[in-house]
């Protein structure tokens, strides 16, 4: 793991001695004004699989399949800070930006991430999280995502790890994707809903909550988003048989497990 030295003006701003942080990734630092997280700029992956999916997305007359232009590398950290400011102005729960340039984004701590607790019972016991605690947290995250949509925004890649949890507040994190730049906002919101239901559906501890989360979206999403979700559901109906074959051959593929389970949740909620 490479270590990068924080700029002198940054450590002075934070009131800490000179230090290094890991690259790529995120590192926590304790400062006189509380803990912060330092994200480093990470180059995007350029594998053939991603290029093939991107080409497919742009070749079909379905904007919802198009990959986001934003992501990693370049000005992605500056763009994340910009999006945080926009959502903060809309009174949505986001961390505060302490510092940002093209190489480092420093954010206030937003609490714990619950993805490890969802995956592992030992972690839940260590954090003293009951099944009810986890249910409340995941439904609060669902409500936060629904509120984000109601205010005219999308997350871009909502997963359990993309929320911080503290004192009953689910804070929006990792705002690096911008699908609304390549598709209508309702399509970006429909994409959000599928990705969220899919992530909830991966592990048993959260899978039971997915139907309730989908029911919440059903009564809160706009008509345009509902139409886009129906389009996505038709696409998933075509893809599901292939995914089931892949699942039998590679049952350890969590994305396939989540996608198939999430598809069933969406189908049960949206189909007559």
Backbone as a ProteinNet text record, in pm:
[ID]
protein_1_A
[PRIMARY]
XXXXXXXXXXXXXXXXXXXXXXXXXXXXXXXXXXXXXXXXXXXXXXXXXXXXXXXXXXXXXXXXXXXXXXXXXXXXXXXXXXXXXXXXXXXXXXXXXXXXXXXXXXXXXXXXXXXXXXXXXXXXXXXXXXXXXXXXXXXXXXXXXXXXXXXXXXXXXXXXXXXXXXXXXXXXXXXXXXXXXXXXXXXXXXXXXXXXXXXXXXXXXXXXXXXXXXXXXXXXXXXXXXXXXXXXXXXXXXXXXXXXXXXXXXXXXXXXXXXXXXXXXXXXXXXX
[TERTIARY]
84.3	0	88.1	62	139.6	89.5	182.5	148.7	175.2	75.6	89.7	95.7	183.6	197.1	92.6	22.7	-73.5	-1.2	-54.2	8.6	19.7	123.2	148.1	30.9	-33.1	-145.6	-264.6	-273.9	-383.9	-367.4	-248.7	-227.1	-237.2	-195.8	-210	-358	-438.6	-581.8	-647.3	-603.9	-662.3	-605.9	-492.7	-429.7	-361.9	-299.1	-232.8	-89.2	-1.8	135.2	135.5	247	260.2	233.4	162.2	124.1	104.1	90.7	62.6	-68.4	-126.9	-250.1	-231.6	-312.8	-296.4	-354	-290.7	-338.1	-334.9	-444.8	-573.8	-656.8	-762.4	-852	-885.5	-937.1	-976.4	-911.2	-863.7	-796.6	-862.7	-875	-929.9	-816.3	-839.1	-741.7	-814.3	-754.6	-809.5	-749.8	-835.4	-791.5	-848.3	-798.2	-853.5	-1002.6	-1055	-1197.3	-1276.1	-1223.4	-1295.4	-1230.9	-1279.2	-1224	-1265.1	-1173.1	-1201.6	-1161.2	-1212.3	-1176.1	-1111.8	-999.5	-925.5	-938.1	-1001	-1012.2	-906.3	-839.3	-740	-795.5	-749.9	-796.2	-745.4	-835.2	-802.1	-829.5	-734.2	-752.6	-861.4	-945.2	-1051.6	-994.4	-1069.1	-1029.5	-1064.4	-975.4	-995.6	-994.1	-1079	-1079	-1175.9	-1156.8	-1235.7	-1383.7	-1412.8	-1551.6	-1626.9	-1565.6	-1631.2	-1648.5	-1547.8	-1557.5	-1669.3	-1683.8	-1788.7	-1927.2	-1944.1	-2072.1	-2103.1	-2000.3	-2019.9	-2063.2	-1997.4	-2032.3	-2174.8	-2214.7	-2351.1	-2452.1	-2420.7	-2511	-2536.8	-2432.3	-2448.1	-2505.1	-2498.7	-2549.1	-2698.6	-2757.4	-2900.4	-2976.7	-3099.9	-3179.5	-3244	-3165.7	-3216.9	-3118.2	-3143.8	-3049.3	-3013.4	-3105.5	-3081.3	-2962	-2921.8	-2809.1	-2674	-2676.4	-2550.8	-2468	-2335.9	-2250.6	-2229.3	-2206.6	-2179.7	-2047.5	-2043	-1916.7	-1825.1	-1881.4	-1801.5	-1771	-1677.5	-1639.7	-1509.4	-1404.8	-1274	-1180.3	-1073	-972.1	-1011.7	-917.8	-945	-989.9	-1100.7	-1155.3	-1264.7	-1264.3	-1375.5	-1390.9	-1281.3	-1292.9	-1353.2	-1312.3	-1369.1	-1518.1	-1554.5	-1695.4	-1776.7	-1716.8	-1784.9	-1809.9	-1707.2	-1722.9	-1831.9	-1838.1	-1941.7	-2080.4	-2095.2	-2224.4	-2263.9	-2167.1	-2195.1	-2250.8	-2192	-2239.8	-2382.5	-2414.3	-2549.2	-2650.8	-2617.6	-2710.6	-2722.3	-2614.1	-2618.1	-2712.5	-2706.9	-2795.3	-2941.7	-2965.1	-3101.4	-3142.9	-3063.8	-3093.2	-3098.5	-3008.3	-2993.9	-2872.5	-2872.8	-2763.7	-2636	-2536.8	-2407.1	-2297.4	-2176.3	-2066.7	-2020.3	-1947.6	-1890.1	-1754.7	-1725.9	-1597.1	-1498.3	-1391.5	-1287.6	-1180.4	-1157.6	-1055.6	-1077.4	-1046.5	-1055.1	-963.8	-891.2	-821.2	-830	-753.5	-764.6	-712.3	-633.7	-569.7	-630.8	-690.1	-742.2	-878.5	-968.1	-1097.1	-1107.4	-1123.4	-1126.7	-1264.7	-1331.3	-1468.4	-1478.9	-1574	-1601	-1655.9	-1632.1	-1678.4	-1830.8	-1892.9	-2039.4	-2091.8	-2009	-2053.5	-2001.2	-2064	-2015	-2081	-2009	-2066.4	-2119.9	-2236.3	-2301.8	-2289	-2211.4	-2202.2	-2139.1	-2036.3	-1972.8	-2068.9	-2149.7	-2246.5	-2354.5	-2393	-2492.2	-2436.5	-2308.9	-2247.2	-2215.5	-2184.3	-2121.4	-2188.1	-2234.5	-2301.2	-2205	-2078.6	-1979.8	-1963.4	-1960.8	-1950.7	-2073.3	-2190.4	-2312.8	-2305.5	-2256	-2243.6	-2141.6	-2031.4	-1927.9	-1981.3	-2066.9	-2124.7	-2252.4	-2290.3	-2412.1	-2535.8	-2544.6	-2657.5	-2754.7	-2877.8	-2979.9	-3039.1	-3120.6	-3188.4	-3278.4	-3341.8	-3428.1	-3345.6	-3228.9	-3140.2	-3103.7	-3067.1	-3026.1	-3143.3	-3260.1	-3379.6	-3407.2	-3401	-3427	-3325	-3198.3	-3093.2	-3112.7	-3140	-3153.8	-3279.8	-3385.1	-3505.1	-3485.5	-3406.3	-3373.9	-3292	-3199.2	-3122.7	-3215.9	-3312.6	-3411.5	-3489.6	-3533.1	-3607.3	-3521.6	-3393.2	-3303.1	-3288.7	-3277.6	-3267.6	-3398.1	-3512	-3641	-3654.7	-3607.7	-3611.6	-3520.5	-3403.6	-3311.2	-3381.4	-3452.1	-3524.3	-3637.6	-3709.5	-3822.3	-3776	-3650.9	-3596.5	-3530.4	-3544.1	-3499.2	-3358.7	-3299.5	-3162.4	-3156.9	-3038.1	-3009.6	-2874.4	-2850.8	-2721.9	-2619	-2655	-2564.9	-2519.3	-2492.2	-2448.4	-2476.3	-2603.3	-2633.9	-2619	-2526.8	-2510.8	-2501.5	-2512.8	-2511	-2382.7	-2272.3	-2144.9	-2137.9	-2234.7	-2234.9	-2318.4	-2344.8	-2413.1	-2333.4	-2330.1	-2280.4	-2399.8	-2382	-2493.7	-2452.4	-2522.2	-2494.9	-2618.6	-2657.1	-2765.8	-2893.7	-2924.9	-3048.6	-3045.4	-2926.8	-2913.5	-2832.6	-2884.3	-2814.2	-2755.6	-2622.9	-2554.1	-2511.8	-2537.6	-2503.2	-2353.4	-2290.7	-2146.8	-2117.4	-1989.9	-1939.4	-2024.6	-2034.1	-2117.6	-2034.4	-1976.4	-1884	-1946.1	-2060.1	-2124.7	-2228.2	-2239.5	-2336.8	-2413.3	-2497.2	-2568.9	-2664	-2711.7	-2805.5	-2741.4	-2609.5	-2543.9	-2556.8	-2594.8	-2607.2	-2746.4	-2836.7	-2973.6	-3065.3	-3195.7	-3288.6	-3283.6	-3312.8	-3310.1	-3402.1	-3524.6	-3607.5	-3540	-3465.3	-3393.1	-3281.8	-3212.4	-3107.1	-3166	-3285.7	-3350.5	-3395.6	-3446.8	-3485	-3362.7	-3251.9	-3125.1	-3084.3	-3098.8	-3072.1	-3153.7	-3282.6	-3372.8	-3331.5	-3303.1	-3261.6	-3131.2	-3032.7	-2903.8	-2920.5	-3008.7	-3030.5	-3100.9	-3207.8	-3278.6	-3187	-3106.1	-3010.6	-2910.9	-2858.6	-2759.8	-2823.7	-2945.3	-3015.7	-3038	-3053.2	-3090.7	-2973.5	-2851.9	-2734.9	-2723.7	-2740.6	-2714.1	-2843.8	-2854.6	-2977.6	-3019.6	-2923.7	-2957.9	-3032.1	-3011.4	-3080	-3183.6	-3176.6	-3266.5	-3413.1	-3440.1	-3578.5	-3636.4	-3550	-3594.5	-3625.1	-3569.8	-3583.3	-3729.1	-3822.2	-3961.6	-4021.8	-3989.8	-4041.5	-3981.3	-3851.7	-3786.9	-3849.7	-3877.1	-3938.7	-4079.3	-4151.4	-4285.3	-4279	-4174.6	-4157.5	-4134.5	-4049.2	-4024.8	-4151.9	-4230.1	-4349.5	-4445.4	-4451.8	-4546	-4480	-4348	-4281.1	-4225.7	-4197.5	-4132.7	-4231.7	-4176.2	-4258.3	-4310.4	-4410.9	-4466.6	-4361.5	-4277.8	-4173.8	-4070.9	-4035	-3939.8	-4001.7	-4130	-4199.2	-4199.2	-4218.6	-4215.9	-4077.4	-3973.7	-3836.1	-3806.3	-3862.6	-3840.7	-3909.5	-4025.2	-4093.2	-4010.3	-3949.2	-3859.7	-3744	-3683.9	-3573.1	-3618.5	-3738.1	-3790.1	-3806.6	-3850.8	-3864.5	-3727.3	-3626.7	-3491.4	-3441.2	-3469.9	-3426.6	-3497.8	-3621.7	-3695.7	-3625.2	-3569.3	-3495.1	-3362.7	-3296.1	-3162.8	-3166.3	-3278.1	-3284.9	-3248.8	-3298.9	-3262.1	-3111.5	-3044.1	-2898.6	-2832.3	-2881	-2823.1	-2840	-2952	-2974.7	-2875.7	-2842.7	-2742.4	-2606.9	-2570.6	-2442.5	-2439.9	-2553.8	-2561.6	-2538.8	-2590.1	-2569.1	-2422.6	-2359.6	-2219.2	-2125	-2163.6	-2078	-2164.2	-2206.1	-2296.5	-2233.7	-2103.2	-2035.4	-2037.3	-2096.5	-2102.1	-2212.9	-2173.4	-2272.2	-2358.9	-2300.4	-2378.6	-2491.6	-2464.2	-2567.5	-2676.3	-2634.6	-2730.9	-2821.5	-2759.3	-2836.5	-2926.8	-2876.1	-2955.5	-3078.5	-3061	-3174.6	-3277.2	-3228.6	-3320.2	-3388.7	-3311.8	-3370	-3473	-3446.9	-3543	-3675.1	-3667.9	-3790.8	-3867	-3795.5	-3860.2	-3930.7	-3861.8	-3920.9	-4039.7	-4025.5	-4134.5	-4258.5	-4239.9	-4354	-4422.4	-4345.4	-4401.3	-4466.2	-4410.8	-4452.1	-4542.1	-4535.7	-4619.3	-4757.9	-4863.3	-5000.9	-5014.2
-118.8	0	124.1	215.9	340	439	515.5	621.1	756.7	845.9	980.3	1081.2	1178.3	1281.5	1390.1	1426.7	1534.5	1667.5	1758.2	1889.3	1963.8	2047.3	2118.7	2209	2272.2	2360.1	2281.6	2153.1	2069.2	2029.7	1983.8	1944.9	2067.1	2184.2	2307.7	2339	2324.4	2349	2255.2	2129.4	2029.6	2038	2106.3	2117.7	1990.5	1917.8	1792.1	1795.4	1708.6	1700.8	1646.8	1660.2	1604.1	1453.6	1406.2	1265.5	1217	1086.8	1027.1	949	925.7	847.2	743.8	639.2	531.5	568.1	513.7	530.8	395.1	357.9	427.4	391.3	467	433.6	551.1	521.1	623.3	593.2	696.9	683.1	775.1	727.8	812.3	879.5	1003.7	1079.7	1146.9	1144.3	1216.4	1356.3	1457.3	1595.7	1660.8	1779.3	1848.6	1879.5	1881.1	1910.1	1786.6	1669.6	1547.5	1466.9	1346.4	1257.4	1301.5	1281.8	1308.8	1187.2	1183.5	1079.2	1142.6	1087.5	1140	1040.9	1086	1003.8	1049.8	954.8	988.5	961.2	1038.1	1021	888	814	679.5	669	615.2	601.1	498.8	525.1	430.4	302.6	193.9	67.1	67.4	13.6	12.5	-130.6	-215.7	-353.2	-372.2	-481.4	-509.9	-526	-587.1	-609.8	-477.5	-378.6	-249.3	-178.2	-188.9	-125.9	-189.3	-319.9	-389.6	-347	-334.9	-290.7	-147.5	-62.6	75.6	82.1	4	1.7	-46.9	-149.4	-201.2	-95.3	-26.5	75.2	187	227.3	336.7	289.8	160.4	109.9	85.7	70.7	43.9	173	184.1	306.6	310.9	276.6	272.7	347.8	475.7	556.8	498.9	423.5	372.3	276.9	221.5	128.1	198.8	329.3	398.8	413.9	395	412.7	560.2	591.2	728.9	776.1	904.1	961.5	986.6	1034.7	1061.8	932.1	935.6	817.8	843	776.9	792.3	868.1	922.4	990.6	1132.1	1204.5	1340.5	1432.5	1503.2	1597.2	1534.5	1401.8	1334.6	1379.4	1405.9	1450.3	1590.5	1677.4	1812.1	1806.5	1716	1701.3	1642.8	1554.8	1504	1615.9	1700.5	1813.1	1908	1928.6	2012.6	1954.2	1822.2	1757.2	1761.1	1744.8	1754.5	1891.9	1997.1	2133.5	2151.7	2094.6	2104.7	2035.1	1915.4	1840.5	1903	1958.5	2027.1	2147	2221.7	2336.7	2293.5	2167.9	2113.7	2048.6	2068.2	2016.5	1864.3	1802.3	1657.2	1619.8	1502	1464.9	1424.3	1510.6	1485.7	1528.5	1473.9	1517.9	1658.4	1722.8	1853.1	1833.3	1917.3	1913.3	2001.5	1941.1	2017	2067	1990.6	2029.3	1947.3	2007.2	1931.3	1991.6	1904.9	1940.2	1818.5	1815.3	1704.3	1572.7	1579.5	1459.3	1410.5	1502	1464.9	1529.2	1449.7	1499.5	1462	1563.1	1538.7	1575.6	1476.6	1491.5	1462.8	1528.1	1497	1355.6	1294.2	1157.5	1154.4	1057.9	1048.6	926.6	865.1	748	619.5	510.5	380.5	338.6	258.7	191.8	56.5	18.2	-102.9	-222.8	-209.5	-321.9	-443.7	-422.4	-536.2	-601.1	-519.6	-573.2	-654.4	-613	-687.3	-823.4	-825.4	-948.8	-1047.9	-996	-1080.8	-1066.3	-1177.8	-1176.7	-1137.2	-1177.8	-1142.1	-990.2	-924.6	-778.5	-715.4	-769.4	-716	-726.4	-839.4	-854.2	-755.6	-737.1	-643.6	-500.7	-465.9	-331.6	-322.3	-433.1	-439.2	-398.6	-447.7	-418.4	-535.7	-509.9	-612.8	-617	-719.2	-728.1	-606.6	-560.4	-442.5	-317.1	-304.2	-189.7	-184.5	-299.6	-306.1	-272.7	-323	-295.1	-144.9	-80.5	63.8	141.3	102.3	172.6	160.4	40.1	19.1	85.4	89.9	159.1	310.9	359.6	502.6	539.6	453.3	475.6	477.9	386.3	383.4	514.1	561.7	687.7	805.1	803.3	910.4	911	792.7	783.3	830.4	794	838.2	989.9	1048.1	1193.8	1261.9	1204	1255.2	1260.9	1155.2	1150.3	1252.7	1265.5	1359.7	1503.8	1532.1	1666.6	1685.7	1583.4	1598.5	1552.5	1471.6	1425.9	1274	1222.8	1079.2	1061.1	942.9	913.7	872.4	776.8	728.1	585.7	548.2	410.9	377.9	378.7	358.4	213.2	192.1	63.3	88.5	-16.4	0.3	69.1	39.1	99.6	248.5	298.5	438	526.6	478	556.9	549.4	661.4	660.1	653.8	591.5	575	620.7	721.9	770.9	843.8	806.4	875.5	885.9	778.3	775.2	850.2	897.3	971.3	888.2	875.5	805.8	911.6	924.1	1027.6	972.7	1049.4	1010	1024	916.6	915.1	869.6	884.7	832	878.1	1008.3	1067.2	1091.3	984.8	998.3	970.4	901.7	869.3	976.7	1005.5	1104.7	1051.6	951.2	893.9	992.7	1094.4	1191.2	1276.6	1265.1	1336.6	1261.4	1133.3	1053.8	993.7	1024.4	972.5	1069.3	1064.9	1150	1120.1	1221.2	1201.7	1088.8	1072.9	959.2	824.7	812.5	687.8	668.4	777.3	768.7	727.9	777.8	740.7	594.7	549	407.4	318.6	361.6	288	282	394.1	397.6	291.8	288.9	197.6	53	18.6	-119.1	-152.6	-64.3	-91.9	-106.9	-26.3	-34.8	-165.5	-198.9	-324	-443.6	-435.2	-541.1	-559.4	-449.1	-459.7	-513.8	-469.9	-525	-674.9	-720.5	-859.6	-956.7	-907.6	-995.5	-1084.3	-1027.8	-1102.8	-1127.3	-1240.3	-1273.4	-1167.9	-1102.7	-1005.7	-884.5	-853	-737.8	-779.2	-903	-947.8	-940.3	-968.2	-966.4	-825.2	-725.5	-586.1	-533.8	-596.9	-547.5	-526.4	-619	-594.6	-469.6	-446.2	-327	-200.1	-207.3	-92.9	-64.4	-169.6	-151.3	-94.9	-138.1	-84.5	65.1	107.9	250.3	330	278.3	347.6	353.2	247.8	239.7	355	397.8	504.9	642.4	649.7	780	822.9	729.1	766.8	834.9	917.2	988	891.5	938.5	854.7	827	929.1	911.9	808.7	810.9	711.7	572.6	562.9	434	377.7	464.2	419.1	366.3	436.3	391.6	259.8	243.1	118.3	1.8	26.9	-77.2	-116.5	-18.1	-47.5	-134.8	-98.5	-177.5	-318.1	-330.2	-462.2	-550.1	-492.1	-570.1	-618.2	-532.9	-573.7	-686.6	-675.6	-779.1	-911.3	-905.6	-1027.4	-1103.6	-1028.9	-1091.5	-1148.7	-1073.5	-1113.3	-1221	-1234	-1324.3	-1469.2	-1529.1	-1669.2	-1689.8	-1595.9	-1606	-1594.2	-1499.6	-1479.3	-1603	-1672.5	-1793.8	-1903.9	-1912.5	-2010.2	-1976.2	-1848.3	-1804.2	-1831.4	-1809.9	-1832.4	-1978.5	-2069.7	-2213.5	-2252.7	-2190	-2221.7	-2154.9	-2034.8	-1957.9	-1903	-1988	-1944.1	-1844.7	-1821.9	-1729.2	-1585.1	-1562.4	-1427.5	-1348.9	-1261.7	-1191.4	-1096.6	-1034.8	-943	-1015.9	-1138.4	-1216.7	-1256.7	-1299	-1335.6	-1217.1	-1099.7	-980.3	-936.9	-944.2	-902	-990.2	-1120.9	-1212.2	-1195	-1184.8	-1166.5	-1030.6	-927.3	-794.5	-788.7	-858.8	-867.1	-926.4	-1031.8	-1094.2	-998.8	-921.5	-824.4	-717.1	-664.8	-561.6	-615.4	-736.2	-797.8	-816.4	-861.6	-882	-749.6	-642.8	-513.7	-439.7	-456.5	-373.6	-441.7	-572.9	-642.8	-669.9	-656.7	-681.8	-824
0	0	0	-90.9	-100.1	4	62.6	156.6	92.3	99.2	45.4	159	145.8	247.4	225.3	332.9	322.9	305.2	223.7	206.5	339.7	352.5	478.4	515	413.9	445.8	498.7	458.5	503.2	649.5	686.2	825.9	916.6	866.2	945	965.6	860.6	870.4	971.1	970.4	1061.2	1202	1217.2	1349.5	1394.2	1299.4	1331.5	1280.8	1333.9	1281.6	1139.3	1071.1	936.6	940.6	840	839.6	696.8	682.9	552.7	559.9	443.4	434.1	324.3	327.7	231.5	95.3	-7.2	-143.8	-214.5	-281.6	-284.3	-163	-139.5	-30.2	56.8	175.6	272.2	405.8	473.4	602.7	704	827.7	933.9	1009.6	1048.7	1126.9	1241.4	1359	1473.1	1477.3	1489.4	1493.7	1619.3	1656.9	1774.1	1761.9	1638.3	1616.2	1574.3	1607.9	1577.3	1465.5	1448.5	1346.6	1206.7	1113.2	972.4	890.6	768.6	673.6	551.3	510.4	396	280.8	172.3	51	-48	-108.7	-210.5	-348.9	-445.7	-582.4	-637.4	-696.2	-742.6	-891.4	-966.1	-1110.1	-1139.9	-1239.8	-1275.1	-1335.2	-1316	-1375.4	-1523.8	-1604.2	-1749.2	-1801.8	-1748.2	-1794.6	-1911.4	-1982.6	-2103	-2069	-1952.9	-1911.9	-1899.9	-1834.8	-1818.2	-1951.8	-2037.9	-2169	-2251.3	-2239.3	-2313.9	-2265.2	-2133.2	-2078.6	-2121.2	-2122.1	-2163.8	-2309.9	-2394.4	-2536.9	-2556.5	-2480.9	-2490.6	-2447.2	-2337.9	-2286.3	-2385.5	-2457.6	-2553	-2686.2	-2714.3	-2842	-2839.8	-2720.7	-2708.7	-2679.4	-2730	-2709.4	-2571.6	-2467.2	-2330.3	-2240.8	-2213.9	-2136.7	-2000.2	-1939.1	-1804.7	-1799.1	-1913.9	-1918.7	-1934.7	-1958.2	-1984.3	-1857.2	-1866.3	-1749.6	-1718.7	-1591.8	-1552.8	-1610.6	-1646.5	-1690.1	-1570.7	-1461.1	-1341.5	-1268.6	-1181.8	-1105.1	-1034.4	-1077.9	-1015.8	-1109	-1051.8	-1130.7	-1167.5	-1228.2	-1274.9	-1163.2	-1188.4	-1090.9	-1004.5	-990.8	-923	-777.8	-708.1	-568.9	-561.6	-652	-656.3	-688.8	-776.1	-812.7	-697.4	-618.6	-499.9	-400.2	-379.6	-287.1	-335.9	-467.1	-525.7	-500.1	-518.7	-497.3	-349.6	-260.8	-117	-83.5	-140.1	-115.9	-166.2	-283	-340.1	-249.4	-203	-118.4	20.1	70	199	190.9	80.4	61.9	53.9	12.4	4.9	136.7	241	375.5	379.1	305.6	308.5	392.5	455.9	547.1	472.8	475.3	412.5	510	496.2	582.4	541.9	630.4	599.8	532	435.3	365.9	441.9	490.9	560.9	464.9	357.1	260.3	133.4	18.7	-105.7	-211.2	-281.8	-404.8	-496.8	-603.2	-698.1	-640.8	-532	-477.5	-347.1	-268.6	-137.1	-113.4	-53.7	-6.5	140.8	226.3	370.5	422.9	483.6	529.6	678.3	744.1	883.4	895.9	1009.3	1033.4	1042.9	977.2	972.5	1046.3	1129.5	1203.2	1142.1	1177.1	1133.1	1002.1	926	809.3	855.5	806	855.3	762	653.7	560.7	626.4	709.9	777.8	877	944.3	1039.6	968.7	850.1	772.8	731.4	695.7	647.1	758.5	879.2	980.5	1116.7	1171.6	1301.1	1412.7	1402.9	1504.9	1512.7	1398.5	1395.9	1459	1434	1495.6	1646.7	1696.8	1842.5	1898.3	1826.6	1874.4	1880.6	1786.2	1783.9	1867.3	1929.3	2011.4	1931.8	1809	1721.8	1722.3	1760.4	1753.9	1612.8	1588.3	1459	1436.6	1544.1	1534	1503.5	1567.9	1540.6	1393	1338.1	1198.3	1106	1141.3	1062.1	1058	1174.3	1182.1	1098.9	1110	1036.2	885.5	837.8	694	638.8	716.7	670.7	676.1	769.8	772.1	649.1	609.7	487.3	366.5	365	257.2	252.8	368.2	375.5	328.1	363.5	320.7	169.3	110.4	-35.3	-100	-41.8	-95.3	-85.7	23.2	39.1	-62	-84.1	-186.1	-321.1	-356.4	-483.1	-486.1	-376.6	-370.8	-391.8	-356.3	-374.2	-510	-596.5	-733.7	-762.4	-672.1	-689.4	-700.2	-728.7	-723.4	-656.4	-602.4	-539.8	-644	-727.4	-831.1	-810.7	-684.7	-657.2	-510.5	-470.1	-329	-284.4	-194.5	-128.4	21.3	100.2	245.3	290.6	225	264	229.4	151.3	109.9	201.2	322	424.4	554.1	626.1	762.5	856.8	973.9	1068.1	1207	1256.5	1392.1	1445.5	1568.4	1638.9	1555	1482.8	1407.3	1275.7	1235	1108.9	1010.3	887.8	779.7	687.2	689.4	612.4	476.2	371.2	234.4	210.8	162.2	138	-5.5	-45	-173.3	-291.6	-305.7	-411.7	-537	-588.6	-700.7	-837.3	-838.1	-965.4	-1001.2	-1131	-1178.1	-1299.2	-1280	-1394	-1460.9	-1387	-1444.8	-1554.3	-1570.8	-1680.1	-1813	-1807.9	-1930.8	-1946.6	-1855.3	-1862.2	-1789.5	-1814.3	-1740.4	-1590.7	-1508.3	-1363.4	-1317.7	-1372.6	-1329	-1353.9	-1464.3	-1489.8	-1387.3	-1352.4	-1250.8	-1116	-1084.4	-958.7	-961.1	-1075.2	-1087.6	-1071.8	-1129	-1114.7	-968	-896.7	-752.2	-678.6	-708.3	-636.8	-660.2	-785.9	-812.9	-742.1	-747.9	-683.2	-532.2	-472.4	-327.8	-289.8	-362.8	-334.2	-360.2	-463.5	-494.8	-380.5	-326	-217.8	-90.6	-60.4	55.4	40.2	-83.5	-108.7	-108.5	-92.8	-99.7	23	142.7	266.5	344.3	412.9	486.3	587.8	653.6	758.2	703.5	575.9	515.8	412.4	366.3	258.7	301.5	428.5	475.1	475.6	473.3	477.5	337	233.5	97.1	54.4	82.7	42	106.5	232.9	299.8	239.3	205.8	142.5	6.8	-71.1	-202.4	-187.3	-85.2	-60.3	-30.1	40.1	69.2	-59	-145.9	-272.9	-358	-353.5	-437.8	-409.4	-283.2	-247.7	-249.8	-264.3	-262	-397.6	-487.6	-613.2	-708.2	-796.9	-894	-999.7	-1074.8	-1181.9	-1289.4	-1317.8	-1419.3	-1375	-1247.2	-1194.7	-1197	-1165.4	-1170	-1312.4	-1411.2	-1550.7	-1588.1	-1544.4	-1572.6	-1502.1	-1383.3	-1309.4	-1379	-1439.2	-1515.8	-1638.7	-1703.1	-1816.1	-1771.6	-1657.3	-1604.3	-1569.1	-1514.6	-1477.3	-1600.9	-1711.8	-1835.7	-1884.3	-1871.4	-1909.1	-1820.1	-1690.5	-1596.4	-1622.9	-1668.3	-1701.7	-1813.9	-1908.9	-2018.6	-1968.2	-1877.7	-1830.8	-1722.9	-1652.5	-1536.9	-1568.9	-1678.8	-1705.8	-1720.5	-1786.2	-1800.3	-1664.4	-1583.1	-1449.9	-1362.9	-1377.5	-1297.7	-1336.1	-1463.8	-1507.5	-1448	-1452.8	-1395.8	-1245.2	-1179.5	-1034.9	-1000.2	-1082.1	-1057.1	-1077.4	-1175.8	-1204.1	-1104.5	-1059.2	-966.6	-853.2	-759.8	-652.5	-554.9	-566.8	-477.2	-529	-646.3	-703.8	-634.3	-541	-460.1	-542.4	-645.3	-728.4	-799.3	-845.1	-912.3	-812.9	-693.2	-589.2	-557.5	-537.1	-504.5	-618	-740.9	-855.4	-872.8	-860	-876.1	-763.9	-640.8	-527.5	-535.8	-573.2	-587.8	-698.8	-806.8	-918	-869.8	-789.6	-739.5	-648.3	-567.3	-478.4	-561.2	-661.3	-746.9	-825.5	-877.5	-954.6	-868.8	-745.9	-656.6	-622.7	-613.6	-575.9	-691.5	-811.2	-924.5	-1025.4	-1032.7	-1129.9	-1069.6	-1151.2	-1099.1	-1048
[MASK]
++++++++++++++++++++++++++++++++++++++++++++++++++++++++++++++++++++++++++++++++++++++++++++++++++++++++++++++++++++++++++++++++++++++++++++++++++++++++++++++++++++++++++++++++++++++++++++++++++++++++++++++++++++++++++++++++++++++++++++++++++++++++++++++++++++++++++++++++

